[in-house]
Short mmCIF file of C-alpha atoms in Angstrom, two decimals:
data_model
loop_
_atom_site.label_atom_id
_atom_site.label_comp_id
_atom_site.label_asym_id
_atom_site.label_seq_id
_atom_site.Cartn_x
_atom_site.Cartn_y
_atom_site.Cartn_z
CA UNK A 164 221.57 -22.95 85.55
CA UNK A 165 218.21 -21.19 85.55
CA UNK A 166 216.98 -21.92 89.62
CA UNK A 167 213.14 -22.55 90.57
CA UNK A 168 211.57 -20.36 93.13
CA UNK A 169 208.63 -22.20 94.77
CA UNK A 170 206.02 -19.67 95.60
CA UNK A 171 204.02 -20.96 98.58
CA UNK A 172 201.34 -18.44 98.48
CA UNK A 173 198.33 -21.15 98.00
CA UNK A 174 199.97 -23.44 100.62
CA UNK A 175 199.04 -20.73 102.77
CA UNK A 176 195.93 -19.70 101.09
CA UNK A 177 195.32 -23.35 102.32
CA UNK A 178 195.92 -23.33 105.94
CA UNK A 179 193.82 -19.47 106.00
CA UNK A 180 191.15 -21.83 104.91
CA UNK A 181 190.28 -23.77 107.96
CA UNK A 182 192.81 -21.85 110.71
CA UNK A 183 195.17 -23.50 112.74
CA UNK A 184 198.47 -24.33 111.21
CA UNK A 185 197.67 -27.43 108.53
CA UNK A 186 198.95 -27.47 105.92
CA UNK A 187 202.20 -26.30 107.89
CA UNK A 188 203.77 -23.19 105.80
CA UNK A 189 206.82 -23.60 107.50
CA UNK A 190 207.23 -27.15 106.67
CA UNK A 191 205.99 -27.01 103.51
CA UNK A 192 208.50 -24.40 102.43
CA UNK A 193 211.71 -26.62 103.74
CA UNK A 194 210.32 -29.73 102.35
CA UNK A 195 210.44 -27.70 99.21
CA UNK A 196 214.17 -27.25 99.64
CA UNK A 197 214.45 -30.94 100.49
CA UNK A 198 212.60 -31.92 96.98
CA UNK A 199 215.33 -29.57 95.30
CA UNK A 200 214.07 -26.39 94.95
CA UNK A 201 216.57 -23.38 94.97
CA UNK A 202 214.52 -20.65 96.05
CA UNK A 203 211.07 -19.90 98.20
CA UNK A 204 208.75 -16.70 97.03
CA UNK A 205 206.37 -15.36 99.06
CA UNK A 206 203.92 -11.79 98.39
CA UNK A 207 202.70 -10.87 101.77
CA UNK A 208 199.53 -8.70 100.53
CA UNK A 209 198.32 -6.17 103.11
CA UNK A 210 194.90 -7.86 104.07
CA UNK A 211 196.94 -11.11 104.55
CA UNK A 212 194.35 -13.10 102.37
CA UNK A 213 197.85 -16.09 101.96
CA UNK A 214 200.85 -15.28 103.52
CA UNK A 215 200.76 -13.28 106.65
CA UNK A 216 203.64 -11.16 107.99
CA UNK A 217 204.26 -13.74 110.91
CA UNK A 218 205.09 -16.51 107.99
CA UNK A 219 207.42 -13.85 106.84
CA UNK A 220 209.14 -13.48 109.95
CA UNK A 221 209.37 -17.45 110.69
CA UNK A 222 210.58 -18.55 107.43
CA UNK A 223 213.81 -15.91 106.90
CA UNK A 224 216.04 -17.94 109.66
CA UNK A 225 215.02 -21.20 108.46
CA UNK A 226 215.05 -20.93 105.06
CA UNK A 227 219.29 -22.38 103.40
CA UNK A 228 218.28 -21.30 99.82
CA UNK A 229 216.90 -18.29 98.56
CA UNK A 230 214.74 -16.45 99.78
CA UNK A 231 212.71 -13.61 97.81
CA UNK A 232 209.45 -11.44 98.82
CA UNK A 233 207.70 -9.61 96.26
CA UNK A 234 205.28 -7.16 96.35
CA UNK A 235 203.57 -3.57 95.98
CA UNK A 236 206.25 -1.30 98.41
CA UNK A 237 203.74 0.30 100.48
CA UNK A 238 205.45 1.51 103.49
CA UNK A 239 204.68 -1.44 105.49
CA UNK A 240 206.07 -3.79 103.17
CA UNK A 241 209.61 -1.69 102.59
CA UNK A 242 209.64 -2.05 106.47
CA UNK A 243 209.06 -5.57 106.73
CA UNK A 244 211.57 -5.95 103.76
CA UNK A 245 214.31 -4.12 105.70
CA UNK A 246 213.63 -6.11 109.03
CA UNK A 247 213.65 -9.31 107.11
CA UNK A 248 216.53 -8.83 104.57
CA UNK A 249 215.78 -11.52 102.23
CA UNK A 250 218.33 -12.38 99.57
CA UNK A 251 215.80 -10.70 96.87
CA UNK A 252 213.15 -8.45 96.87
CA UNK A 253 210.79 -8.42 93.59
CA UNK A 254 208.80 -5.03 93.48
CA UNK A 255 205.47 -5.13 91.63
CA UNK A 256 202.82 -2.87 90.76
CA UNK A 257 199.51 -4.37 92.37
CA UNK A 258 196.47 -2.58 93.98
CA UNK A 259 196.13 -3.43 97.73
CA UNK A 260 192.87 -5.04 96.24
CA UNK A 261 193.84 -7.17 93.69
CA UNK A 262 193.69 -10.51 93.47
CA UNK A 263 196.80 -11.14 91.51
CA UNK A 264 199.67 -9.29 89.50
CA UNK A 265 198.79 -8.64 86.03
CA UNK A 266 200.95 -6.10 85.15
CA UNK A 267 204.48 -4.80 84.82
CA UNK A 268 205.44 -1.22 86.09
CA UNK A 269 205.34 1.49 83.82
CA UNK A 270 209.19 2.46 85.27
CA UNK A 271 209.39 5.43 83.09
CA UNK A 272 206.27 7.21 85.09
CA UNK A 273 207.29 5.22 88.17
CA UNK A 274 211.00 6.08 87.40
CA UNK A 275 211.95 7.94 90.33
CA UNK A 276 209.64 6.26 93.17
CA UNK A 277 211.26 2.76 92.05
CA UNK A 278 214.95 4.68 91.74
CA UNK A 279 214.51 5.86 95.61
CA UNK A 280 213.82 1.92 96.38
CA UNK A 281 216.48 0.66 94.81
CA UNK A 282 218.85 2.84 96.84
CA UNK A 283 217.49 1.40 100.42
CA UNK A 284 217.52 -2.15 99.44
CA UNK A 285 220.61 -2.49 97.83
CA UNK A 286 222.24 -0.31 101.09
CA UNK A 287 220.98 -2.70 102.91
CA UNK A 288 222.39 -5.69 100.81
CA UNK A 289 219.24 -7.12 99.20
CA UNK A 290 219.26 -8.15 95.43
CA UNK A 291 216.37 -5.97 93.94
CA UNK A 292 214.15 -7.08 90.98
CA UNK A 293 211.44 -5.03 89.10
CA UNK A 294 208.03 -6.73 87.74
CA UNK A 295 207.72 -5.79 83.70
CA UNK A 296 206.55 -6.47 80.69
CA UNK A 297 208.32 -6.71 77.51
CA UNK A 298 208.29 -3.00 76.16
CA UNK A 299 211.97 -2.20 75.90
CA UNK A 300 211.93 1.40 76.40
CA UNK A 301 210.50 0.23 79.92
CA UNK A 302 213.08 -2.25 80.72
CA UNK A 303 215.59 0.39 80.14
CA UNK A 304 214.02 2.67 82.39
CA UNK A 305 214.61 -0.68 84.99
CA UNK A 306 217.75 -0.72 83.98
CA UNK A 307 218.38 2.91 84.86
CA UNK A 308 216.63 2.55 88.23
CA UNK A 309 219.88 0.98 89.27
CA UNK A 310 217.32 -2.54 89.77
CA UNK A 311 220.07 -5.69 89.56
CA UNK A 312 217.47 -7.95 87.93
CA UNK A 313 213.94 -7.58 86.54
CA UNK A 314 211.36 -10.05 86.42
CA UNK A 315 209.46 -10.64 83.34
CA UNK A 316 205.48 -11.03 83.39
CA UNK A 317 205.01 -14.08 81.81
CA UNK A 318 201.22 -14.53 81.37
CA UNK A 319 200.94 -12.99 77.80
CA UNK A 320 203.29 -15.99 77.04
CA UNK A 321 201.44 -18.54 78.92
CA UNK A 322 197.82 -17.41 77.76
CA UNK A 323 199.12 -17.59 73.46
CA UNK A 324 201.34 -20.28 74.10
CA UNK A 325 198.75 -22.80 72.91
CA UNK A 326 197.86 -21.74 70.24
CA UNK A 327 200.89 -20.17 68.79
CA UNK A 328 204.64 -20.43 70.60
CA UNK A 329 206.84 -19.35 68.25
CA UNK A 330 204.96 -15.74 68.22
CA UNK A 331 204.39 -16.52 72.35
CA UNK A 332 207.74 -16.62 72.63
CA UNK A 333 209.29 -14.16 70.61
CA UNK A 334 208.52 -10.73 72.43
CA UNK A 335 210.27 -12.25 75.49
CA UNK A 336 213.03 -13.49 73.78
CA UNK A 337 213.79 -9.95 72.51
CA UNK A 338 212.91 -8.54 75.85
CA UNK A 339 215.85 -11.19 77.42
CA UNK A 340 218.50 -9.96 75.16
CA UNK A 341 217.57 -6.52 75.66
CA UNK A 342 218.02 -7.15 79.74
CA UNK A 343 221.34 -9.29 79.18
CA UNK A 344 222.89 -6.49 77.33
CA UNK A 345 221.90 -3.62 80.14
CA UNK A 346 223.68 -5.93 82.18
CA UNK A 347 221.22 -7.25 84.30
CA UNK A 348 220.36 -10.57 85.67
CA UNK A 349 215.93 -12.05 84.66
CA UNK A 350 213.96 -13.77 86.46
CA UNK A 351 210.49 -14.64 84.90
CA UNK A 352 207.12 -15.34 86.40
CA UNK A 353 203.28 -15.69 86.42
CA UNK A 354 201.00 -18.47 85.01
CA UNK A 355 204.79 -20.78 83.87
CA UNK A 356 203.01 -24.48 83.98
CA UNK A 357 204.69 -27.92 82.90
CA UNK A 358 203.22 -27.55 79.81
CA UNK A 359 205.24 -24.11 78.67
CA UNK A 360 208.13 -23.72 81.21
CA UNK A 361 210.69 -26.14 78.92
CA UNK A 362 209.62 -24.13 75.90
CA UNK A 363 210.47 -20.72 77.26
CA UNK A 364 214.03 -22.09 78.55
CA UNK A 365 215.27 -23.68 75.63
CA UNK A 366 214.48 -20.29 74.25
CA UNK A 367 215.99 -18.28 77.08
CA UNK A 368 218.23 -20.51 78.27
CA UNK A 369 219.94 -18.02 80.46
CA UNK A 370 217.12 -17.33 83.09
CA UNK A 371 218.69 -16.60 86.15
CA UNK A 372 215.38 -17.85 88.26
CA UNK A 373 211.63 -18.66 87.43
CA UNK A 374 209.00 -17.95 89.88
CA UNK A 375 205.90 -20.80 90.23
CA UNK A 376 203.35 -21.34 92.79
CA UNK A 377 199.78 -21.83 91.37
CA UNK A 378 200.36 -24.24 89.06
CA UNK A 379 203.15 -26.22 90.47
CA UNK A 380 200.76 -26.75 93.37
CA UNK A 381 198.15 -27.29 91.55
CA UNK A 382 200.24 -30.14 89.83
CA UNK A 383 201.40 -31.76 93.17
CA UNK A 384 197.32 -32.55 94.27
CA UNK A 385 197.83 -34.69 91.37
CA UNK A 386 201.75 -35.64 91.52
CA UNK A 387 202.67 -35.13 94.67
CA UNK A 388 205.37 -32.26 95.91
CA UNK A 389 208.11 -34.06 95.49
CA UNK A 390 207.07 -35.65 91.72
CA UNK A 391 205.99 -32.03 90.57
CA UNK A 392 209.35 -30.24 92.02
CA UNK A 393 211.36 -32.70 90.07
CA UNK A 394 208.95 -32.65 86.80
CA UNK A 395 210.05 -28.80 87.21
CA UNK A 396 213.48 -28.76 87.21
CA UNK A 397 213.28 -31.34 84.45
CA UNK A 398 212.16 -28.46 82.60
CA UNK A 399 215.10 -26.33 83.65
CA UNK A 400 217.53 -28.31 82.46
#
């Protein structure tokens, strides 16, 4: 059964808003677990524009389902990582700067940088995932990393979808097989929306977990967190 991740990212982006602590982070993220989601993402960027390393911090003890930080591994984030020791940690390639991932790693130039990372989170017992793209010769540079999962960028999908899903769909379905037969668990992520998350799973049924946070709560202003959670995992099933 493929699990949803709730990214809370713009929950925070929210609350940075205005200050103070509304809408509550910490709440937000357990009521997500309460609706039925089976995982909460965060990406604590470095000028802590959304989630800020305190939210971090608060949410690891309270948090019963999964809990997975992604991000670029500057030093302070492999720190906060180790202190932390979430049950995943999803590595990707972004600029300090940027305002969100569009990109996989290039693990072949990356290859032993991401190999050294692997080694100190999975010593330290946390599941490690790699951002990338569909280009197989990269995914088997993932593979070799020693990474247990990798997470596939999904917006290439998302932005054809429309218009065309049979040839949306089938570099990624390629790309899956490719990762199930290094032996590897996939997660996918980035721009997945009611409208092309079913789609994708009946194609790749055997998603181990899909990331969502912009749209989904971008759907609940309209549905409701609950409504939208449950719309979801319709789509899961």
């Amino acid at each position: 059964m493929t699990k949803l991740s709730v990214n809370i990212n713009k929950i925070a982006t929210l609350r940075n808003a205005r200050g103070g602590n509304n809408p509550d982070v910490l709440k937000v993220a357990l009521d997500c677990e309460r609706f039925g989601a089976e995982g909460i993402t965060v990406h604590p960027r470095p000028d802590e524009r959304h989630i800020r390393r305190s939210d971090v911090y608060a949410l690891r003890p309270a948090i019963s389902t999964e809990f997975n930080i992604e991000g670029y591994p500057s030093q302070e984030f492999i720190d906060l990582v180790l202190k932390v020791k979430p049950h995943q940690v999803t590595l990707v390639p972004d600029a300090p700067d940027q305002l969100t991932s569009n990109a996989g790693w290039d693990t072949k130039t990356h290859f032993s940088f991401l190999s050294d990372l692997m080694e100190t989170f999975s010593n330290a017992g946390i599941r490690t995932s790699i951002f990338v793209g569909t280009d197989k010769e990269l995914i088997e540079y993932a593979a070799k990393t020693g990474a247990d999962r990798v997470e596939l960028y999904t917006e290439p999908y998302a932005t054809l979808y429309p218009e065309n899903p049979e040839e949306a769909i089938a570099p990624f379905v390629e790309a899956a097989k490719l990762v199930r037969s290094l032996g590897m668990g996939l997660n996918a992520g980035h721009d997945l929306s009611l409208e092309n998350l079913k789609y994708m799973h009946d194609n790749i049924p055997w998603l181990d977990e899909v990331s969502i946070g912009h749209a989904l709560i971008c759907d609940a202003l309209y549905l409701g967190l609950e409504k939208t959670i449950e719309e979801y995992k319709k789509c899961l099933r």
